[in-house]
Amino acid sequence: MEKKNRLILALDVTDRENALRIANEVSDYVDSIKVGYPLVLGEGLSIVKELVEIAPVIADFKVADIPNTDRLICEHVFNAGAAGIITHGFTGRDSLDSCVKVANEFGTDVYVVTEMSHPGGVEFFRPVAEDIASMAVEAGASGVVAPATRPERVKDIRKIIGEELSIISPGVGAQGGSAADVIRAGADWVIVGRSIYNSDSPAEAAKKICDEMNC
Ligand code: U5P
């Protein structure tokens, strides 16, 4: 993903019309659009084909299954035109390897969740986040997902993954995190949803976050 604005839009609206309107409004300010279950279950995977005309798409399906099922999911997502996919890591190295293999065939990116951004994200993830980050490096993932709600954890995870892998970081705005703080802590991109798509002016909201990050 080309680093221009350091902002990824989490497009968790559930209908096509709003999705396309918001995506078009903020396209100057975002490097990518993240879609997940809310939008894809609402409108089908074909929405990805439409959104890639506006910006590169990352599919946040937090893939977490056996290697064969993971492979099938990744193939669908990349055939639809997504430039990247978010996977879990707790399912183990063989499952992650399967996703990375498909991504390499398509020339796309795999981002692995390390520790989630919501309060419950510390309950089970905290003790394994570093191990998952190391595994992401060893498996040849493109990057990891780490919490903007805990910039100190982004710092810890950056130390483990080094400079080659990217950190994409959700939790800014609605979840309480600060874009500037988490970029300072070592994130490459922030992922922002509600603060942008629920705003009366998504473009202004996106611009404000970009300004905070000096991009
Ligand atoms: N997301 C998180 N935290 C994680 C991993 C993913 O918030 O640890 C996703 C959410 O599913 C949502 C987006 O799509 O990032 C954040 O949205 P918002 O809180 O900015 O509305």
mmCIF file of C-alpha atoms and ligand atoms in Angstrom:
data_model
loop_
_atom_site.group_PDB
_atom_site.id
_atom_site.type_symbol
_atom_site.label_atom_id
_atom_site.label_comp_id
_atom_site.label_asym_id
_atom_site.label_seq_id
_atom_site.Cartn_x
_atom_site.Cartn_y
_atom_site.Cartn_z
ATOM 1 C CA MET A 1 0.000 0.000 0.000
ATOM 2 C CA GLU A 2 1.381 3.390 -0.936
ATOM 3 C CA LYS A 3 1.937 5.567 2.120
ATOM 4 C CA LYS A 4 0.513 8.964 1.297
ATOM 5 C CA ASN A 5 -2.186 9.863 3.789
ATOM 6 C CA ARG A 6 -1.557 7.263 6.515
ATOM 7 C CA LEU A 7 -5.312 6.890 6.801
ATOM 8 C CA ILE A 8 -7.421 3.793 6.115
ATOM 9 C CA LEU A 9 -11.187 4.219 6.113
ATOM 10 C CA ALA A 10 -13.087 1.467 7.957
ATOM 11 C CA LEU A 11 -16.230 1.440 5.850
ATOM 12 C CA ASP A 12 -18.651 -0.334 8.190
ATOM 13 C CA VAL A 13 -21.842 1.078 6.724
ATOM 14 C CA THR A 14 -24.168 -1.653 5.537
ATOM 15 C CA ASP A 15 -25.576 -0.380 2.254
ATOM 16 C CA ARG A 16 -24.082 0.205 -1.158
ATOM 17 C CA GLU A 17 -25.342 3.739 -1.680
ATOM 18 C CA ASN A 18 -23.858 5.106 1.526
ATOM 19 C CA ALA A 19 -20.693 3.093 1.058
ATOM 20 C CA LEU A 20 -20.012 4.489 -2.411
ATOM 21 C CA ARG A 21 -20.994 8.054 -1.414
ATOM 22 C CA ILE A 22 -18.672 8.089 1.611
ATOM 23 C CA ALA A 23 -15.837 6.356 -0.232
ATOM 24 C CA ASN A 24 -16.011 8.959 -3.016
ATOM 25 C CA GLU A 25 -16.177 11.852 -0.561
ATOM 26 C CA VAL A 26 -13.039 10.811 1.341
ATOM 27 C CA SER A 27 -11.002 9.353 -1.513
ATOM 28 C CA ASP A 28 -8.480 12.236 -1.492
ATOM 29 C CA TYR A 29 -7.645 11.577 2.144
ATOM 30 C CA VAL A 30 -7.381 7.802 2.400
ATOM 31 C CA ASP A 31 -4.765 5.330 1.166
ATOM 32 C CA SER A 32 -7.130 2.404 1.402
ATOM 33 C CA ILE A 33 -10.665 1.373 2.297
ATOM 34 C CA LYS A 34 -11.184 -1.443 4.768
ATOM 35 C CA VAL A 35 -14.368 -3.456 4.337
ATOM 36 C CA GLY A 36 -15.582 -6.169 6.655
ATOM 37 C CA TYR A 37 -18.570 -8.300 7.498
ATOM 38 C CA PRO A 38 -21.041 -5.418 8.007
ATOM 39 C CA LEU A 39 -20.773 -4.178 4.426
ATOM 40 C CA VAL A 40 -20.023 -7.448 2.651
ATOM 41 C CA LEU A 41 -22.842 -9.313 4.384
ATOM 42 C CA GLY A 42 -25.107 -6.391 3.537
ATOM 43 C CA GLU A 43 -24.177 -6.017 -0.108
ATOM 44 C CA GLY A 44 -22.140 -9.047 -1.159
ATOM 45 C CA LEU A 45 -18.518 -9.342 -2.177
ATOM 46 C CA SER A 46 -19.308 -7.476 -5.409
ATOM 47 C CA ILE A 47 -19.083 -4.240 -3.405
ATOM 48 C CA VAL A 48 -15.315 -4.790 -3.337
ATOM 49 C CA LYS A 49 -15.212 -4.646 -7.148
ATOM 50 C CA GLU A 50 -16.944 -1.268 -7.026
ATOM 51 C CA LEU A 51 -14.814 0.163 -4.235
ATOM 52 C CA VAL A 52 -11.496 -0.736 -5.866
ATOM 53 C CA GLU A 53 -12.399 1.783 -8.569
ATOM 54 C CA ILE A 54 -12.154 4.428 -5.810
ATOM 55 C CA ALA A 55 -9.266 3.181 -3.619
ATOM 56 C CA PRO A 56 -7.401 -0.042 -2.826
ATOM 57 C CA VAL A 57 -9.460 -2.312 -0.581
ATOM 58 C CA ILE A 58 -8.382 -4.289 2.479
ATOM 59 C CA ALA A 59 -10.792 -7.082 3.404
ATOM 60 C CA ASP A 60 -11.142 -7.363 7.170
ATOM 61 C CA PHE A 61 -12.455 -10.891 7.525
ATOM 62 C CA LYS A 62 -10.132 -11.747 10.434
ATOM 63 C CA VAL A 63 -9.602 -15.082 8.767
ATOM 64 C CA ALA A 64 -9.295 -17.801 11.431
ATOM 65 C CA ASP A 65 -9.763 -21.308 10.134
ATOM 66 C CA ILE A 66 -7.900 -24.379 8.942
ATOM 67 C CA PRO A 67 -5.414 -23.791 6.106
ATOM 68 C CA ASN A 68 -7.684 -25.103 3.336
ATOM 69 C CA THR A 69 -10.647 -22.946 4.347
ATOM 70 C CA ASP A 70 -8.361 -19.934 4.756
ATOM 71 C CA ARG A 71 -7.049 -20.525 1.245
ATOM 72 C CA LEU A 72 -10.550 -20.595 -0.205
ATOM 73 C CA ILE A 73 -11.503 -17.375 1.609
ATOM 74 C CA CYS A 74 -8.349 -15.581 0.443
ATOM 75 C CA GLU A 75 -8.879 -16.689 -3.160
ATOM 76 C CA HIS A 76 -12.419 -15.280 -3.164
ATOM 77 C CA VAL A 77 -11.324 -12.008 -1.644
ATOM 78 C CA PHE A 78 -8.366 -11.457 -3.964
ATOM 79 C CA ASN A 79 -10.342 -12.522 -7.034
ATOM 80 C CA ALA A 80 -12.827 -9.797 -6.089
ATOM 81 C CA GLY A 81 -10.000 -7.287 -6.359
ATOM 82 C CA ALA A 82 -8.940 -6.705 -2.748
ATOM 83 C CA ALA A 83 -5.346 -5.608 -2.322
ATOM 84 C CA GLY A 84 -5.068 -7.039 1.161
ATOM 85 C CA ILE A 85 -6.700 -9.205 3.795
ATOM 86 C CA ILE A 86 -6.702 -9.191 7.598
ATOM 87 C CA THR A 87 -6.226 -12.565 9.262
ATOM 88 C CA HIS A 88 -5.987 -13.816 12.814
ATOM 89 C CA GLY A 89 -2.784 -15.468 13.921
ATOM 90 C CA PHE A 90 -3.955 -17.552 16.865
ATOM 91 C CA THR A 91 -4.986 -20.355 14.509
ATOM 92 C CA GLY A 92 -1.299 -21.103 14.012
ATOM 93 C CA ARG A 93 1.493 -20.946 11.505
ATOM 94 C CA ASP A 94 0.048 -23.395 8.980
ATOM 95 C CA SER A 95 -3.149 -21.353 8.665
ATOM 96 C CA LEU A 96 -1.207 -18.120 8.270
ATOM 97 C CA ASP A 97 1.165 -19.735 5.752
ATOM 98 C CA SER A 98 -1.839 -20.680 3.666
ATOM 99 C CA CYS A 99 -3.033 -17.043 3.529
ATOM 100 C CA VAL A 100 0.449 -15.717 2.748
ATOM 101 C CA LYS A 101 0.879 -18.281 -0.043
ATOM 102 C CA VAL A 102 -2.318 -17.146 -1.771
ATOM 103 C CA ALA A 103 -1.402 -13.478 -1.240
ATOM 104 C CA ASN A 104 1.995 -14.065 -2.831
ATOM 105 C CA GLU A 105 0.313 -15.641 -5.860
ATOM 106 C CA PHE A 106 -1.898 -12.555 -6.249
ATOM 107 C CA GLY A 107 0.745 -9.988 -5.232
ATOM 108 C CA THR A 108 -1.414 -8.817 -2.331
ATOM 109 C CA ASP A 109 -0.953 -8.145 1.390
ATOM 110 C CA VAL A 110 -1.710 -10.088 4.565
ATOM 111 C CA TYR A 111 -2.087 -8.230 7.866
ATOM 112 C CA VAL A 112 -2.160 -10.280 11.065
ATOM 113 C CA VAL A 113 -4.083 -9.219 14.182
ATOM 114 C CA THR A 114 -1.770 -9.079 17.219
ATOM 115 C CA GLU A 115 -3.764 -7.484 20.053
ATOM 116 C CA MET A 116 -7.241 -6.075 19.499
ATOM 117 C CA SER A 117 -8.157 -2.484 20.308
ATOM 118 C CA HIS A 118 -11.311 -2.913 22.403
ATOM 119 C CA PRO A 119 -11.139 -3.423 26.208
ATOM 120 C CA GLY A 120 -11.644 -7.188 25.848
ATOM 121 C CA GLY A 121 -8.691 -7.254 23.470
ATOM 122 C CA VAL A 122 -6.324 -7.674 26.410
ATOM 123 C CA GLU A 123 -8.074 -10.692 27.932
ATOM 124 C CA PHE A 124 -6.759 -13.409 25.657
ATOM 125 C CA PHE A 125 -4.569 -11.550 23.165
ATOM 126 C CA ARG A 126 -2.220 -9.760 25.569
ATOM 127 C CA PRO A 127 -0.171 -12.846 26.535
ATOM 128 C CA VAL A 128 0.223 -13.997 22.920
ATOM 129 C CA ALA A 129 0.413 -10.713 20.991
ATOM 130 C CA GLU A 130 4.221 -10.683 20.807
ATOM 131 C CA ASP A 131 4.367 -14.320 19.681
ATOM 132 C CA ILE A 132 1.800 -13.623 16.990
ATOM 133 C CA ALA A 133 3.833 -10.599 15.853
ATOM 134 C CA SER A 134 6.981 -12.749 15.603
ATOM 135 C CA MET A 135 5.074 -15.363 13.654
ATOM 136 C CA ALA A 136 3.836 -12.684 11.239
ATOM 137 C CA VAL A 137 7.469 -11.769 10.525
ATOM 138 C CA GLU A 138 8.553 -15.388 10.074
ATOM 139 C CA ALA A 139 5.599 -16.193 7.813
ATOM 140 C CA GLY A 140 6.342 -13.242 5.534
ATOM 141 C CA ALA A 141 3.179 -11.259 6.230
ATOM 142 C CA SER A 142 3.062 -7.663 5.009
ATOM 143 C CA GLY A 143 2.090 -6.247 8.365
ATOM 144 C CA VAL A 144 0.180 -6.503 11.603
ATOM 145 C CA VAL A 145 -2.860 -4.924 13.213
ATOM 146 C CA ALA A 146 -2.133 -3.311 16.599
ATOM 147 C CA PRO A 147 -4.286 -1.146 18.888
ATOM 148 C CA ALA A 148 -4.359 2.655 18.622
ATOM 149 C CA THR A 149 -6.085 2.574 22.016
ATOM 150 C CA ARG A 150 -2.754 1.409 23.511
ATOM 151 C CA PRO A 151 0.133 3.204 21.788
ATOM 152 C CA GLU A 152 2.579 1.600 24.238
ATOM 153 C CA ARG A 153 1.613 -1.795 22.773
ATOM 154 C CA VAL A 154 2.215 -0.485 19.274
ATOM 155 C CA LYS A 155 5.702 0.469 20.457
ATOM 156 C CA ASP A 156 6.260 -3.037 21.900
ATOM 157 C CA ILE A 157 5.062 -4.681 18.705
ATOM 158 C CA ARG A 158 7.175 -2.387 16.515
ATOM 159 C CA LYS A 159 10.262 -3.538 18.458
ATOM 160 C CA ILE A 160 9.411 -7.144 17.618
ATOM 161 C CA ILE A 161 8.563 -6.782 13.942
ATOM 162 C CA GLY A 162 11.297 -4.293 13.010
ATOM 163 C CA GLU A 163 10.874 -1.842 10.153
ATOM 164 C CA GLU A 164 10.024 -4.160 7.282
ATOM 165 C CA LEU A 165 6.447 -4.990 8.282
ATOM 166 C CA SER A 166 3.732 -2.343 8.482
ATOM 167 C CA ILE A 167 1.500 -1.615 11.431
ATOM 168 C CA ILE A 168 -2.093 -0.698 10.671
ATOM 169 C CA SER A 169 -3.861 0.575 13.756
ATOM 170 C CA PRO A 170 -7.590 0.780 14.558
ATOM 171 C CA GLY A 171 -9.127 2.419 17.618
ATOM 172 C CA VAL A 172 -8.784 6.118 16.762
ATOM 173 C CA GLY A 173 -11.693 8.423 17.585
ATOM 174 C CA ALA A 174 -14.776 6.407 18.574
ATOM 175 C CA GLN A 175 -12.672 3.957 20.617
ATOM 176 C CA GLY A 176 -10.683 6.766 22.252
ATOM 177 C CA GLY A 177 -7.278 6.511 20.533
ATOM 178 C CA SER A 178 -5.364 9.454 19.055
ATOM 179 C CA ALA A 179 -4.055 9.300 15.495
ATOM 180 C CA ALA A 180 -1.015 11.457 16.244
ATOM 181 C CA ASP A 181 -0.083 9.438 19.345
ATOM 182 C CA VAL A 182 -0.206 6.080 17.622
ATOM 183 C CA ILE A 183 1.737 7.293 14.581
ATOM 184 C CA ARG A 184 4.382 8.595 17.011
ATOM 185 C CA ALA A 185 4.387 5.182 18.691
ATOM 186 C CA GLY A 186 5.294 3.518 15.394
ATOM 187 C CA ALA A 187 2.107 2.823 13.441
ATOM 188 C CA ASP A 188 2.246 3.322 9.671
ATOM 189 C CA TRP A 189 -1.488 3.796 9.143
ATOM 190 C CA VAL A 190 -4.497 4.493 11.332
ATOM 191 C CA ILE A 191 -7.807 2.792 10.585
ATOM 192 C CA VAL A 192 -10.812 5.013 11.282
ATOM 193 C CA GLY A 193 -14.474 4.173 10.891
ATOM 194 C CA ARG A 194 -17.255 5.829 12.872
ATOM 195 C CA SER A 195 -15.499 9.185 13.362
ATOM 196 C CA ILE A 196 -15.539 9.525 9.573
ATOM 197 C CA TYR A 197 -18.606 7.719 8.255
ATOM 198 C CA ASN A 198 -20.930 9.004 11.008
ATOM 199 C CA SER A 199 -19.764 12.583 10.513
ATOM 200 C CA ASP A 200 -21.973 15.143 8.736
ATOM 201 C CA SER A 201 -18.954 15.760 6.552
ATOM 202 C CA PRO A 202 -16.869 12.601 6.128
ATOM 203 C CA ALA A 203 -14.342 14.499 3.990
ATOM 204 C CA GLU A 204 -13.788 17.152 6.663
ATOM 205 C CA ALA A 205 -13.499 14.491 9.362
ATOM 206 C CA ALA A 206 -10.940 12.573 7.288
ATOM 207 C CA LYS A 207 -8.986 15.752 6.531
ATOM 208 C CA LYS A 208 -8.896 16.642 10.239
ATOM 209 C CA ILE A 209 -7.367 13.248 11.085
ATOM 210 C CA CYS A 210 -4.826 13.657 8.275
ATOM 211 C CA ASP A 211 -3.936 17.114 9.582
ATOM 212 C CA GLU A 212 -3.416 15.681 13.061
ATOM 213 C CA MET A 213 -0.877 13.282 11.559
ATOM 214 C CA ASN A 214 0.714 16.031 9.438
ATOM 215 C CA CYS A 215 0.077 14.196 6.200
HETATM 216 N N1 U5P B 1 -10.928 -3.319 14.243
HETATM 217 C C1 U5P B 1 -10.842 -2.741 15.484
HETATM 218 N N2 U5P B 1 -9.964 -3.259 16.384
HETATM 219 C C2 U5P B 1 -9.181 -4.330 16.146
HETATM 220 C C3 U5P B 1 -9.267 -4.917 14.867
HETATM 221 C C4 U5P B 1 -10.145 -4.387 13.943
HETATM 222 O O1 U5P B 1 -11.527 -1.755 15.790
HETATM 223 O O2 U5P B 1 -8.401 -4.723 17.006
HETATM 224 C C5 U5P B 1 -11.825 -2.803 13.200
HETATM 225 C C6 U5P B 1 -13.291 -2.727 13.555
HETATM 226 O O3 U5P B 1 -13.942 -3.926 13.207
HETATM 227 C C7 U5P B 1 -13.748 -1.562 12.710
HETATM 228 C C8 U5P B 1 -12.553 -0.641 12.680
HETATM 229 O O4 U5P B 1 -13.970 -2.000 11.377
HETATM 230 O O5 U5P B 1 -11.425 -1.461 12.886
HETATM 231 C C9 U5P B 1 -12.589 0.473 13.718
HETATM 232 O O6 U5P B 1 -13.752 1.236 13.554
HETATM 233 P P1 U5P B 1 -14.115 2.513 14.448
HETATM 234 O O7 U5P B 1 -13.970 2.120 15.877
HETATM 235 O O8 U5P B 1 -13.143 3.604 14.067
HETATM 236 O O9 U5P B 1 -15.533 2.813 14.070
#
